Each structure stands twice: as structure tokens, then as C-alpha cells.
Coordinates of C-alpha atoms and ligand atoms in Angstrom, one line a residue:
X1 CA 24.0 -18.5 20.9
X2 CA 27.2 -18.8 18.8
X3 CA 26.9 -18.2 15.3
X4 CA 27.8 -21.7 14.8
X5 CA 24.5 -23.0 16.4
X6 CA 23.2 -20.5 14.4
X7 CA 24.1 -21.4 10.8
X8 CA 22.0 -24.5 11.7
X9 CA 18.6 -22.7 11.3
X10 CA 17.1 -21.8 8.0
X11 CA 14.4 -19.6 8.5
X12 CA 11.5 -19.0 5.9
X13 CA 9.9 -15.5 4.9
X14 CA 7.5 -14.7 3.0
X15 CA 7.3 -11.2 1.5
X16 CA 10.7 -9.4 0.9
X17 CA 9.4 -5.7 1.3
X18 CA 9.4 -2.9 4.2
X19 CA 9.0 -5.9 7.4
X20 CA 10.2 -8.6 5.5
X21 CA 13.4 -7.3 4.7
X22 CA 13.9 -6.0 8.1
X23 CA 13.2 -9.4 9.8
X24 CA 15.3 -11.1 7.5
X25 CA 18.6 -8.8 8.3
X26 CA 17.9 -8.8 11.9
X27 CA 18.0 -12.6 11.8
X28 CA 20.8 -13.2 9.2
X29 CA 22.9 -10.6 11.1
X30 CA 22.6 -12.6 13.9
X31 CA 24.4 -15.4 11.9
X32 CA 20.7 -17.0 11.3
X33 CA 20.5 -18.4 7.6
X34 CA 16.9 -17.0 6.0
X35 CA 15.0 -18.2 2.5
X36 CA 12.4 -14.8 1.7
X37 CA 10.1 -16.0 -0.7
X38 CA 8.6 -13.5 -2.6
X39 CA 6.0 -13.5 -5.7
X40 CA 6.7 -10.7 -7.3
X41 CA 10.5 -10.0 -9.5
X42 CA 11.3 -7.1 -7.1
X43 CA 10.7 -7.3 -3.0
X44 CA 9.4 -3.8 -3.2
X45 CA 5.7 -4.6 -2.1
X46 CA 3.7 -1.2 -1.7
X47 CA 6.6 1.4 -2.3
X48 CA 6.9 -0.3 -6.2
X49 CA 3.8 -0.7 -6.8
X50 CA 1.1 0.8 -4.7
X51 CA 3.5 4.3 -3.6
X52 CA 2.0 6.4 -7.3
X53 CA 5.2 6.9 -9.1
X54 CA 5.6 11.0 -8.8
X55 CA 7.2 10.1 -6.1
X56 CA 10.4 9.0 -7.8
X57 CA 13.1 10.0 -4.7
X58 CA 11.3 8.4 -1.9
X59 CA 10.7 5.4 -3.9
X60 CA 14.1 5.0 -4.9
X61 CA 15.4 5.5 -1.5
X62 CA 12.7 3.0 0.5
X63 CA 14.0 0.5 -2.5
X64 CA 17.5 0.8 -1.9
X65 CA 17.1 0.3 1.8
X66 CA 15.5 -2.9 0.7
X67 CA 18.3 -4.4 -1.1
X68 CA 20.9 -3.4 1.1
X69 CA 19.3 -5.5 3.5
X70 CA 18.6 -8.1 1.4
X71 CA 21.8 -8.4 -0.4
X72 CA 23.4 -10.8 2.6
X73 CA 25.2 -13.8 2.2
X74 CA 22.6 -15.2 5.2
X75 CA 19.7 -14.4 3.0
X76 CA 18.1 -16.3 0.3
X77 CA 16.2 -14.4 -2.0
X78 CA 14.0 -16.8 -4.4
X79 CA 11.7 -14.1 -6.5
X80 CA 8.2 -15.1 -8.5
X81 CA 7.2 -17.7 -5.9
X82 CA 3.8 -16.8 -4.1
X83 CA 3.3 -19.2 -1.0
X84 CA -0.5 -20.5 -1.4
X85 CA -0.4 -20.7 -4.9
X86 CA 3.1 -22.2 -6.2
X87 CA 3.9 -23.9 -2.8
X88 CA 1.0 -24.1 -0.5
X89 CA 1.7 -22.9 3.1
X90 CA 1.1 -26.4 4.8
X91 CA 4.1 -27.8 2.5
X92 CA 5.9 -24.9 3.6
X93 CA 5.7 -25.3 7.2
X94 CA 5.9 -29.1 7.3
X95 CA 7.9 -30.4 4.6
X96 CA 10.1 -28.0 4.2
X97 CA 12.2 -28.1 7.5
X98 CA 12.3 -24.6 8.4
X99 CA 12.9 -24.1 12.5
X100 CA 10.3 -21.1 11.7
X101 CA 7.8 -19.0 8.9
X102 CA 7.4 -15.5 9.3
X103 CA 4.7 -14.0 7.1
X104 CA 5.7 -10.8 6.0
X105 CA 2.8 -10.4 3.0
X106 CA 2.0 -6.8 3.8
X107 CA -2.0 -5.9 2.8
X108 CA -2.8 -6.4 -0.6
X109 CA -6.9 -7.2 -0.6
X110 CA -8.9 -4.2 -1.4
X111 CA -11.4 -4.0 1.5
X112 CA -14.8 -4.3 -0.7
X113 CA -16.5 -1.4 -0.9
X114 CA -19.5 -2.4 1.5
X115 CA -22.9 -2.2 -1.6
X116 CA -24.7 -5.3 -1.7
X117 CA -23.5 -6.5 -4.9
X118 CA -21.9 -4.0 -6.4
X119 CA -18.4 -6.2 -6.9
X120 CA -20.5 -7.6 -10.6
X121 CA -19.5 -4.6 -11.5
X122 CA -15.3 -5.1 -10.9
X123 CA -13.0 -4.3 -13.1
X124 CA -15.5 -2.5 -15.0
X125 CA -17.1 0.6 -13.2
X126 CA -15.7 -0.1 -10.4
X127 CA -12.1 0.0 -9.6
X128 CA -10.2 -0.5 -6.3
X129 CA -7.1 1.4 -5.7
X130 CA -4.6 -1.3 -5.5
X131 CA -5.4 -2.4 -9.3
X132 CA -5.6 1.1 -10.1
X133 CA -1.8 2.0 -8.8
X134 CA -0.5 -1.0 -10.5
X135 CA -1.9 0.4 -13.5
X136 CA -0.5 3.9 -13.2
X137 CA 3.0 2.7 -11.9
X138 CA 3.6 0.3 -15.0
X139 CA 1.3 1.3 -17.6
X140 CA 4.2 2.9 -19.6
X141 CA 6.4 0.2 -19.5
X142 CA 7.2 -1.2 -23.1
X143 CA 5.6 -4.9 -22.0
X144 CA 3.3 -3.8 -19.8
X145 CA 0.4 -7.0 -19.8
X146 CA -1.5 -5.6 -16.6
X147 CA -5.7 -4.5 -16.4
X148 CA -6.1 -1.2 -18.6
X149 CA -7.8 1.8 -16.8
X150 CA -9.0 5.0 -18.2
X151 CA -10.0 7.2 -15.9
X152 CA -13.4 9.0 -16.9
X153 CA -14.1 12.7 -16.1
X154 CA -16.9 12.5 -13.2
X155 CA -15.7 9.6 -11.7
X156 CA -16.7 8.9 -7.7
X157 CA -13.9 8.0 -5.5
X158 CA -15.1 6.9 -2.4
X159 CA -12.1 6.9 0.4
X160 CA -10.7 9.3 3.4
X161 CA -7.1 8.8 4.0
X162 CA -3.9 10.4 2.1
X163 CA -3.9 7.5 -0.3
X164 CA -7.3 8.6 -1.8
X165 CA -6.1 12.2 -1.9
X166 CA -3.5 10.5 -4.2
X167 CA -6.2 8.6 -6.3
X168 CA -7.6 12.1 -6.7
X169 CA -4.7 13.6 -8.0
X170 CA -4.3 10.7 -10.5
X171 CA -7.4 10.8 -11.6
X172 CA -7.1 14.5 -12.5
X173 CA -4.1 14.4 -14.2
X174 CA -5.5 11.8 -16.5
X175 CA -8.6 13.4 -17.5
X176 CA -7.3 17.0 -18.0
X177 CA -3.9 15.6 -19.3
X178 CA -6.0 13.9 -21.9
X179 CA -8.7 16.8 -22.9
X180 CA -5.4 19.6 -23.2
X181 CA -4.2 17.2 -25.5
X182 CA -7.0 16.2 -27.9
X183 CA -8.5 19.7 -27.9
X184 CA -5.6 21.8 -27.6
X185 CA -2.9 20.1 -28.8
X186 CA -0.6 20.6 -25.7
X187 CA 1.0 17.9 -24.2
X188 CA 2.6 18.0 -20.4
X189 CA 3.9 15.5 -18.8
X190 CA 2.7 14.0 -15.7
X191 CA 5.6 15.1 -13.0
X192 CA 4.8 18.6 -14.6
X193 CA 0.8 18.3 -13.9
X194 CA 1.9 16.9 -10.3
X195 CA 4.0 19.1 -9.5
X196 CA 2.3 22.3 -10.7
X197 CA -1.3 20.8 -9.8
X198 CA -4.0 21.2 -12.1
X199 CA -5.4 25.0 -11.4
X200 CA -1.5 26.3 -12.1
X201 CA -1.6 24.2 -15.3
X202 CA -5.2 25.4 -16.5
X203 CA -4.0 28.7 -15.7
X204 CA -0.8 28.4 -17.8
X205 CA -2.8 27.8 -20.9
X206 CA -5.7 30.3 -20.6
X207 CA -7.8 27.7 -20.1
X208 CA -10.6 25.9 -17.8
X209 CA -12.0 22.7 -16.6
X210 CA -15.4 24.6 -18.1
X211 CA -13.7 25.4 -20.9
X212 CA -12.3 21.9 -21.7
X213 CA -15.9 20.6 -20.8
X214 CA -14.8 18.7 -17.7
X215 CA -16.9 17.9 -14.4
X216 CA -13.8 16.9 -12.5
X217 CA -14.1 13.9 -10.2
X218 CA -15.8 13.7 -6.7
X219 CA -13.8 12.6 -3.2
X220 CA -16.9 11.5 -1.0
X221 CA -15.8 10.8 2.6
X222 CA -17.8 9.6 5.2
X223 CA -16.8 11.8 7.9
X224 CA -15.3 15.7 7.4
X225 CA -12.2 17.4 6.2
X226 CA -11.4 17.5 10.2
X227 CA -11.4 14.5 10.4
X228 CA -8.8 13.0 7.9
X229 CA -6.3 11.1 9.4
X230 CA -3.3 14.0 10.0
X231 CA -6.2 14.6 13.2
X232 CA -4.1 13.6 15.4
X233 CA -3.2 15.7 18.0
X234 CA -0.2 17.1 20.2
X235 CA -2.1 16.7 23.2
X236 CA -5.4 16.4 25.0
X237 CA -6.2 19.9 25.3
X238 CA -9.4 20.6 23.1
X239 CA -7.2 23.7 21.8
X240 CA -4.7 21.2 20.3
X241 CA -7.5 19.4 19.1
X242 CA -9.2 22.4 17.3
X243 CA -5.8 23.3 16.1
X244 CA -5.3 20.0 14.3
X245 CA -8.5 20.4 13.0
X246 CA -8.2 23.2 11.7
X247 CA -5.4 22.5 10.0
X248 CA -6.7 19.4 8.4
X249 CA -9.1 21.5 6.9
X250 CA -6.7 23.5 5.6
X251 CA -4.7 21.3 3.9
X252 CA -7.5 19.2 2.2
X253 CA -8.7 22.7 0.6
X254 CA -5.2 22.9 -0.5
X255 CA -5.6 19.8 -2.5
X256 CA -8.8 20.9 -3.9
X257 CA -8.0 24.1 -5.0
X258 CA -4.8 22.4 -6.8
X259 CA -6.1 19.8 -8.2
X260 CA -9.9 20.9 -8.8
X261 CA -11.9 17.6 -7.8
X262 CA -14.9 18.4 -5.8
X263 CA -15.3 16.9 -2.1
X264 CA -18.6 15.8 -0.8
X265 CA -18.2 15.0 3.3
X266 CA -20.1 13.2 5.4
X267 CA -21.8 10.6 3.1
X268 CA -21.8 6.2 2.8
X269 CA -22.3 4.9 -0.2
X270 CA -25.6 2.7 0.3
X271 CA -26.6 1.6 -3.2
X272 CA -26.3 1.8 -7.3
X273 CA -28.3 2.3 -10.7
X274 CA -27.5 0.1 -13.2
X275 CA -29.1 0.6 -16.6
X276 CA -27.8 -2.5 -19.3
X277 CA -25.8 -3.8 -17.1
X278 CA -23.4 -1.4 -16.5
X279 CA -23.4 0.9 -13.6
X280 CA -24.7 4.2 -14.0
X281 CA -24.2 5.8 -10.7
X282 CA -23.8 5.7 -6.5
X283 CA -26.2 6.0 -4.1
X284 CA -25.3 8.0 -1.0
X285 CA -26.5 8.2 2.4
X286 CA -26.2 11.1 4.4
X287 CA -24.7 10.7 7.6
X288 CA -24.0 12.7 11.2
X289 CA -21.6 11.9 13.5
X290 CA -22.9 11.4 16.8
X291 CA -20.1 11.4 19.6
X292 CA -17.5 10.5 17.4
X293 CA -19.5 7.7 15.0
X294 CA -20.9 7.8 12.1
X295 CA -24.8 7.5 12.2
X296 CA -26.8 7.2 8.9
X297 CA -30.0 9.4 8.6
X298 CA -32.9 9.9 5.8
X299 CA -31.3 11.6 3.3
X300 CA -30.3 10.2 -0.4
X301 CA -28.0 11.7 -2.8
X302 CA -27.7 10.0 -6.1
X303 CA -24.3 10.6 -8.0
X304 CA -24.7 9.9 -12.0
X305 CA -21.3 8.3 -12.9
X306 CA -20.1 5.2 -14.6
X307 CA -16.5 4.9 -12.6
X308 CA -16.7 4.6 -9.1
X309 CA -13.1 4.3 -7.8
X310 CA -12.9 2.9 -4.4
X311 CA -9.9 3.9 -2.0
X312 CA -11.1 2.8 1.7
X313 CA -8.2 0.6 2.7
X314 CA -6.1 -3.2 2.5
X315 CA -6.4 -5.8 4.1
X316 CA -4.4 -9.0 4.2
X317 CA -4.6 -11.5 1.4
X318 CA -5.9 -15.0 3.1
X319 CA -3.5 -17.8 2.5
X320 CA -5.5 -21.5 2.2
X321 CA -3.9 -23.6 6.0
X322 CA -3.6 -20.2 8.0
X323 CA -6.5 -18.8 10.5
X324 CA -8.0 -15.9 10.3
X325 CA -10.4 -14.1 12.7
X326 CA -13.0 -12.7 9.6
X327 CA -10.1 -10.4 7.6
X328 CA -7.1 -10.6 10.0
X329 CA -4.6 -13.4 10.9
X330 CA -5.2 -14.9 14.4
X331 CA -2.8 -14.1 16.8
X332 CA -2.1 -15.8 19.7
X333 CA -3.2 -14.0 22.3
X334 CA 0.1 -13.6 24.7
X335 CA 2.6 -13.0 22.2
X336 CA 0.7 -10.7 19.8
X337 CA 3.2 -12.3 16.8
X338 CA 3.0 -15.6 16.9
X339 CA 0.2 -17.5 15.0
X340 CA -2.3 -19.2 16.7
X341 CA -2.3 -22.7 16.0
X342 CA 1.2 -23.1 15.5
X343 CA 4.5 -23.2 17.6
X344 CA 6.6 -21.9 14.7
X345 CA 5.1 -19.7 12.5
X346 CA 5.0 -16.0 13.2
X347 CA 3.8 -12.5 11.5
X348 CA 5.1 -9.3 10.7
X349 CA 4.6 -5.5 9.3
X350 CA 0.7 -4.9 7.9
X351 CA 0.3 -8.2 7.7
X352 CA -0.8 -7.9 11.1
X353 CA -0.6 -4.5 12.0
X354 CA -2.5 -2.6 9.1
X355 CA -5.7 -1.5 10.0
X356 CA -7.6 -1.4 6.4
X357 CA -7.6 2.2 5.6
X358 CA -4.2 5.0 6.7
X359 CA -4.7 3.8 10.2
X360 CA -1.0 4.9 11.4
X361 CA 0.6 4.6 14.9
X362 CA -0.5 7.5 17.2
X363 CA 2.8 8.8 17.4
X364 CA 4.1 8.8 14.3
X365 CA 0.4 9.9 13.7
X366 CA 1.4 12.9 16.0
X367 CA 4.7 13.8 15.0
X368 CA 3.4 14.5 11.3
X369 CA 0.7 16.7 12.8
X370 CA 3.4 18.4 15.0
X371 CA 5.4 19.2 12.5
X372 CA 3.2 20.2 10.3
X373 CA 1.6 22.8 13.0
X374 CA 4.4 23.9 14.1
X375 CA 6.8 23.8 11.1
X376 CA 3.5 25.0 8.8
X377 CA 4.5 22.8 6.6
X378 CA 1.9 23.4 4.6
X379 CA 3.3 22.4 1.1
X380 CA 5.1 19.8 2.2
X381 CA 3.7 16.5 0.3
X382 CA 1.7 14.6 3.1
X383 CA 1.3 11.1 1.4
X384 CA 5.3 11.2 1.4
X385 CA 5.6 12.5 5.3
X386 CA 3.2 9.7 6.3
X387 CA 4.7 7.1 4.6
X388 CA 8.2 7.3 5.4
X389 CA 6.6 7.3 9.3
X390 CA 4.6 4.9 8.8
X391 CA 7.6 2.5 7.2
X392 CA 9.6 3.7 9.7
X393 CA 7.1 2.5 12.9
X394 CA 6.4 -1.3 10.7
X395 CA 10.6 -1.4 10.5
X396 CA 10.9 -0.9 14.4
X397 CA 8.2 -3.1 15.4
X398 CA 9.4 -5.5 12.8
X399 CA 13.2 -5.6 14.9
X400 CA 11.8 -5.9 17.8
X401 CA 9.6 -8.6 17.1
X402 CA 12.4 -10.3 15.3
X403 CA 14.7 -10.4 18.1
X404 CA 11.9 -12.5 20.4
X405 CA 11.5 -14.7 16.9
X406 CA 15.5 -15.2 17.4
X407 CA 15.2 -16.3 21.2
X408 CA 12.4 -18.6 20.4
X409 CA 14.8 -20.1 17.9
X410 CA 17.4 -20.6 20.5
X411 CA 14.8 -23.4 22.0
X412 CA 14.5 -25.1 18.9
X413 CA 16.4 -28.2 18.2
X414 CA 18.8 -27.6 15.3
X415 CA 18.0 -28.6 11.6
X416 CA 20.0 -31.9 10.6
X417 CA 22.6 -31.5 7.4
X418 CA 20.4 -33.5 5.4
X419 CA 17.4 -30.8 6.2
X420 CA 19.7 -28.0 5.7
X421 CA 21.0 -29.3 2.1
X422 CA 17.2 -30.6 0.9
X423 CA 16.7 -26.7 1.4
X424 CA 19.3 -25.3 -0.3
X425 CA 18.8 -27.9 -3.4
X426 CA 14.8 -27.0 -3.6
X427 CA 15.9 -23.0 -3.7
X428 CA 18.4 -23.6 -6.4
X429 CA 16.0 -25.6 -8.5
X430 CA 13.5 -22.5 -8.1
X431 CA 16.7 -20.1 -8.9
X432 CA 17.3 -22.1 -11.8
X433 CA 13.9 -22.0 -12.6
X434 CA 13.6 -18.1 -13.1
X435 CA 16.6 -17.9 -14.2
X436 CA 18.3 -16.1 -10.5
X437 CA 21.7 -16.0 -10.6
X438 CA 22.7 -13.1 -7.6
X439 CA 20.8 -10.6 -6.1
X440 CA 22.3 -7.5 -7.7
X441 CA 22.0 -9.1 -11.2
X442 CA 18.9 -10.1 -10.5
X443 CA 17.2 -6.8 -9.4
X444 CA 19.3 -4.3 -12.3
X445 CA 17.7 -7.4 -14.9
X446 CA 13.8 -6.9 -13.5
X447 CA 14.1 -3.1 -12.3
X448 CA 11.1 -1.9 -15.0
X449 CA 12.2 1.4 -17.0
X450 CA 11.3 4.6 -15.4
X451 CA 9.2 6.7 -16.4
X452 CA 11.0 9.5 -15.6
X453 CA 14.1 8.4 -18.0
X454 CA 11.5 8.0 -21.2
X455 CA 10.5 11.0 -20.3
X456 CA 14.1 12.3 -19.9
X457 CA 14.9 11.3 -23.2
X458 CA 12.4 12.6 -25.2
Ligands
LIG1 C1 -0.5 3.7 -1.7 C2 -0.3 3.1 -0.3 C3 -1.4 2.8 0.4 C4 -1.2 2.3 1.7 N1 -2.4 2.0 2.4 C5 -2.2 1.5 3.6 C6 -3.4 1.1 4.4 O1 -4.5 1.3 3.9 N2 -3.2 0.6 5.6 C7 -2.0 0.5 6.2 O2 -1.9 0.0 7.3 N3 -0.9 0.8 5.5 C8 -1.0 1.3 4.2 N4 0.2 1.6 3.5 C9 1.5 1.5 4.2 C10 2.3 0.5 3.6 O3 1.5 -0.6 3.1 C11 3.2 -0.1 4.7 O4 3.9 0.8 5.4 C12 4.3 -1.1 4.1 O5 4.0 -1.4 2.8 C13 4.2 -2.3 4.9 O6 5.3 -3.1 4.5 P1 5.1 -4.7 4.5 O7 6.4 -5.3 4.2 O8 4.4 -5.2 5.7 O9 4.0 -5.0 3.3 P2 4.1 -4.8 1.7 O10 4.9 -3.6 1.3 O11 2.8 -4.9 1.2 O12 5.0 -6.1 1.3 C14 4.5 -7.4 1.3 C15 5.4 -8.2 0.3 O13 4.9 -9.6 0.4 C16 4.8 -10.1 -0.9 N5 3.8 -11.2 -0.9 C17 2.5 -11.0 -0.5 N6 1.9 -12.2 -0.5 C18 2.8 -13.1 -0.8 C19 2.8 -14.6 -0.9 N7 1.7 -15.3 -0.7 N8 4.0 -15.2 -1.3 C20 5.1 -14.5 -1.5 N9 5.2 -13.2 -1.4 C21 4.1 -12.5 -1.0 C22 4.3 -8.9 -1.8 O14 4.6 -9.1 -3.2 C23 5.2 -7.8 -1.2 O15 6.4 -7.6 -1.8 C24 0.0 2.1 2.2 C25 1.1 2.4 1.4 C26 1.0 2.9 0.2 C27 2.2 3.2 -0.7

């Protein structure tokens, strides 16, 4: 198709992170004209505020990959509008004039933590890891207006994958960053506590967890260390297996003796105690794991806590005029990106392809476990290795399911001048609204400060 033909198709997007982004240079490279609609100020979706915010180079490296795709003269970028809410999907899709919609809104519902009603307590007790980051990303930030946390010392995090190994080390920090200070007087700064880990700082100041009068929090996990997701393996031999094994073991007893939470395998959370309405600890099940699943048997453990921090995964957030098959969008069933229903709406990234908890591609899976092996990478930080992989495997699928979305396009009939200018007039009323002027402006204006730079200037 000549760019020409081209220029005559507005595309819409919705969500301007990791597969958003991606689709939306694909397509305007191809002389394709896109509008990403995106409710938040930034498009960074997970790596602003879900990716905890130690991480300070990848974050600012995954962000700047963003914008360079973003900052296109084919590409419309029109922040603080979430499709749904401010402009419902089924206007989208038929009033707008779009040739297509490509949902691109990542996983941002907690997966409930499966206790018969247990979400009364939300918010309160119990606290689900996406609210929870948010928190910890922004709380410093001068006019910060989020939900409040404090992390309490016993807290329960129920979870499995990297990401909870990450609520763990938050958690941590908090409570022992707060006792050193109220009873000792010291005060160290997060990226220190990080990167030193808890036993190092403890250590440092002839101190103890004991000492300071702190339980330390609880990881319980439904299956074994072994089992965490780095089990992937090289290949089918059970020595590679055992190998991978192994070193998952390994590495979660690295985070335990760094970071000093305790780790209780191989149990479900099944129930609560309550006690004036507030919740006063977890019920667990004990479980074995019976070729490969996990089967419940007659055994109880009651944890006393009042914080129960739950970490098991994300799932899409359901947008009122789409369908879904119970949490996921329906796809159609020969072309695994088009949604079912429609002739011209189609989904990308973990909007479709997130699998509620760290679920990622076998072999980017494997490559992180091979390298890891091999490489002994033992210090290397995991959340950080999996990530980038995992970003890297929703980017490619993302361009290769963009370029079919482009020779669908081709079929279309183009949009009319009069469609074309009744879209460009309803974006500039919501630029004007927000007050957008360009893209760079836009993002140096909402970029929150860093942590790092208060710190830094201190
Ligand atoms: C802490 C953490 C935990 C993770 N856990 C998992 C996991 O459990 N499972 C998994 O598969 N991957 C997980 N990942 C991987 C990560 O989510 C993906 O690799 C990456 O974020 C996917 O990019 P995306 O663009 O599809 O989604 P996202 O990064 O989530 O971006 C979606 C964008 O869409 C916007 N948006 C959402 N809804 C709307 C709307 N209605 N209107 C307008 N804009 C909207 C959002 O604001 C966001 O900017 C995790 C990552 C981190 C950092």
C-alpha cells in the first residue's frame, strides 16, 4: 500500500505502554496515522508504576524506549483518557470512525485472592500488590493523593513468582527501615537497604531483627522453592530438570538470608479470623503435589496477622461492550488477535497474553535459567532479568501481530476527509482539555520527581 492510501486510516489504541507503543510505531512507520489513548499522564503502564522503583536504570531505559516510539508525527498521543470510563468503548468503535481498535491495556486487576469473603477486608488488612507498588513508587512525591500503606511487621504475603519476592523485599525494608529509626536513631535510605539487603544492614549496626523486636514477614507459596518460576529448564533430561531445581532453591535462600522474611511452602490460604471486624489472621491448608498439582490435605495452619499482602498475579481489567471468557478477552478462535465479535477491533501484549501470575514464554523462561546456570549468575537481580525478557517476548509478538493488523487494514475502505478531520478535532478538544501541547513537553511536565534526586540532594 502506498503511504498515501495510508495516511487515510486513523487507527485507535488504547494503552501507550510496552505493546501499545510497539503497535503504534509499527503501524505509523508504515505511514498509518494512530490516536493511543491512554489514562494515565505517562504511557509507562507496569515499568512506572508496578516495576518497585530500586530499579531506577531499567526503568528509565524501558521508559525511554517508550517515548521514542511514541514521539512520531503518525502518532497521537491524548493522556488522562481511560476508554470505558471517559469514552465508552462502544462510542469508540462506532462513532468514532477508526478503520481499527487495538487494546493494548496491559493487566491491571489483582486476581482476588480465592477466601470466601475475605475482599470486606480490602484496603484494610488486605492489600493486593498492584495498590501496594503504586504506593511505594509515588508515596514520596510532594502531591502524592494515592491509598496510604504501612507495612506491619508479621505481615503474610501470599504469592510465588519474582514479583512477590519483590513485595518481600519491600515489605522488609519498611518495617526494619522504620524500627532502626525510632529506636536507634539511624536513618538509611531505601536504595542502601536494597542494595545491601537487610542481614548486611542489621549487621552494620550491631544489631537484630530480635533485637529491634521484629517477627519479619512470611512468603507462603503454594508449591516449593523448586518450583518458582526460573524452573524452567534447558532441556528434557531430568538432570537439567534437577539442575534448575536446584538452583531455584538456591536462589530463593539467597533472598531469605538477605532480606530475613521467613518462607512457608506448600500451603493455600483456605480461610480468616476476624475479631471486631478487622482481620486477625489466615488460615492455611496444607497441600502435596501429586504429579505435578497441587492437592489439599487435612492439615490447618493458622497465621496470627492483621496484614495479609496478596501477590498471586493480574489479570485484565473488563471494559463494559467487550467479551470476555470469565477473566480473559475472547479471541477469535483462528486469528488468536482479533476479538470475537467484531471485524475491527484487535488485542495486544498481557492484555491477552498475561497469564495472572509471572507466567513468561518458555523460552525467554529458559534463556534466564540458562544463563543463570551456566553464567552462575547468582547475584544478578532476577525480577530485572525477567522483566526485560519478558518485555522483550510482548514487544515481538506485539510486531508481528501488528503487521497482520496492517494487511487487514489494506482491505478496509479508506476513512472519508470529513471522518478523518471529526477525529483530529475531538483529539484536540481533549489536548486542550489537559492542557497537551507536544509530546516531549508533555512527558518532562508530568515525569513525577525521583526519588533518587530527593534523596541526592539531601
Ligand atoms: C511488578 C510487575 C508484575 C508483573 N506481573 C505480571 C504478571 O503477573 N503476569 C504477566 O503476564 N506479566 C506481568 N508483568 C509483566 C508486565 O506487565 C508486562 O511485560 C508489560 O507490562 C506488558 O505491557 P503491556 O503494554 O501489555 O501492559 P501494561 O504495561 O500494563 O500497559 C497497559 C497500559 O494501558 C493503560 N490502560 C489500561 N486500561 C486503559 C483504558 N481503559 N484506557 C486507556 N488506557 C488504559 C495503562 O495505564 C497502561 O499504561 C509484571 C511486571 C511488573 C513490573
Amino acid at each position: 500500500m502506498i503511504e498515501s492510501e495510508n495516511k487515510k486510516h486513523y487507527l485507535a489504541i488504547i494503552g501507550g505502554s510496552i505493546s501499545g507503543s510497539e503497535a503504534a510505531k509499527v503501524l505509523a512507520d508504515k505511514g498509518l496515522r494512530v490516536v493511543v489513548f491512554e489514562m494515565n499522564n505517562l504511557p509507562y503502564g507496569k515499568i512506572e508504576d508496578g516495576l518497585p522503583c530500586w530499579h531506577v536504570g531499567l526503568r528509565d531505559k524501558q521508559e525511554k524506549n517508550i517515548d521514542t516510539k511514541l514521539d512520531h508525527e503518525n502518532i497521537r498521543y491524548v493522556p488522562k483518557v481511560q476508554i470505558g470510563k471517559d469514552i465508552s468503548f462502544k462510542e469508540l468503535v462506532e462513532d468514532w470512525g477508526f478503520s481499527a481498535v487495538i487494546l493494548a491495556n496491559g493487566a491491571w486487576k489483582d486476581r482476588p485472592l480465592p477466601v470466601e469473603n475475605i475482599e470486606k477486608f480490602r484496603g484494610k488488612e488486605l492489600i493486593y500488590q498492584n495498590s501496594l507498588l503504586y504506593w511505594f513508587n509515588h508515596k514520596h512525591e510532594p502531591d502524592f493523593n494515592g491509598r496510604i500503606y504501612e507495612m506491619e511487621d508479621g505481615a503474610v504475603v501470599v504469592g510465588g513468582g519474582l514479583a512477590s519476592l519483590d513485595v518481600m523485599k519491600i515489605g522488609m525494608i519498611e518495617i526494619v527501615q522504620k524500627a532502626l529509626k525510632e529506636q536507634k536513631g539511624i536513618d538509611i535510605d531505601m536504595f542502601e537497604m536494597e542494595k545491601k539487603g537487610i542481614s548486611e544492614i542489621l549487621n552494620d549496626n550491631n544489631t537484630s531483627l530480635e533485637e529491634l523486636g521484629l517477627e519479619g514477614m512470611t512468603l507462603v507459596y503454594r508449591r516449593e522453592a523448586k518450583d518458582m518460576p526460573l524452573k524452567a529448564v534447558k532441556d528434557s533430561s531430568p538432570e537439567s530438570k534437577k539442575k534448575a531445581e536446584e538452583v531455584s532453591e538456591k536462589l530463593l535462600k539467597k533472598y531469605v538470608d538477605k532480606y530475613l522474611f521467613k518462607f512457608l511452602p506448600l500451603h493455600i490460604p483456605v480461610d480468616f479470623i476476624e475479631h471486631n471486624c478487622s482481620l486477625k489472621g489466615i488460615v492455611f491448608q496444607k497441600v502435596e503435589i501429586n504429579e505435578g498439582r497441587v492437592v489439599p490435605i487435612d492439615k490447618f495452619e493458622t497465621l496470627q496477622t492483621s496484614q495479609v499482602i496478596s501477590s498471586i498475579g493480574s489479570l485484565p481489567k473488563k471494559i463494559e461492550g467487550l467479551p470476555y471468557d470469565r477473566d480473559w478477552l475472547k479471541m477469535k478462535k483462528d486469528v488468536n488477535y482479533m476479538v470475537e465479535g467484531f471485524d475491527n477491533v484487535f488485542a495486544v501484549g498481557n492484555a491477552v497474553t498475561g497469564k495472572g501470575n509471572i507466567q513468561e514464554s518458555k523460552i525467554h523462561g529458559r534463556k534466564i535459567t540458562e544463563k543463570i546456570i551456566e553464567e552462575q549468575l547468582i547475584d544478578t537481580d532476577l525480577f530485572e532479568e525477567w522483566l526485560k525478557s519478558f518485555n522483550e517476548k510482548v514487544t515481538d509478538e506485539t510486531r508481528k501481530e501488528t503487521d497482520s493488523i496492517e494487511n487487514f487494514i489494506k482491505n478496509q475502505s479508506v476513512q472519508s476527509e470529513e471522518v478523518i478531520k471529526s477525529i483530529l478535532d475531538k483529539t484536540k478538544a481533549l489536548h486542550d482539555k489537559a492542557g497537551y501541547t507536544t509530546y516531549k513537553e508533555w512527558i518532562s511536565a508530568k515525569t513525577p520527581v525521583r526519588l533518587e534526586n530527593m534523596l541526592s540532594k539531601l
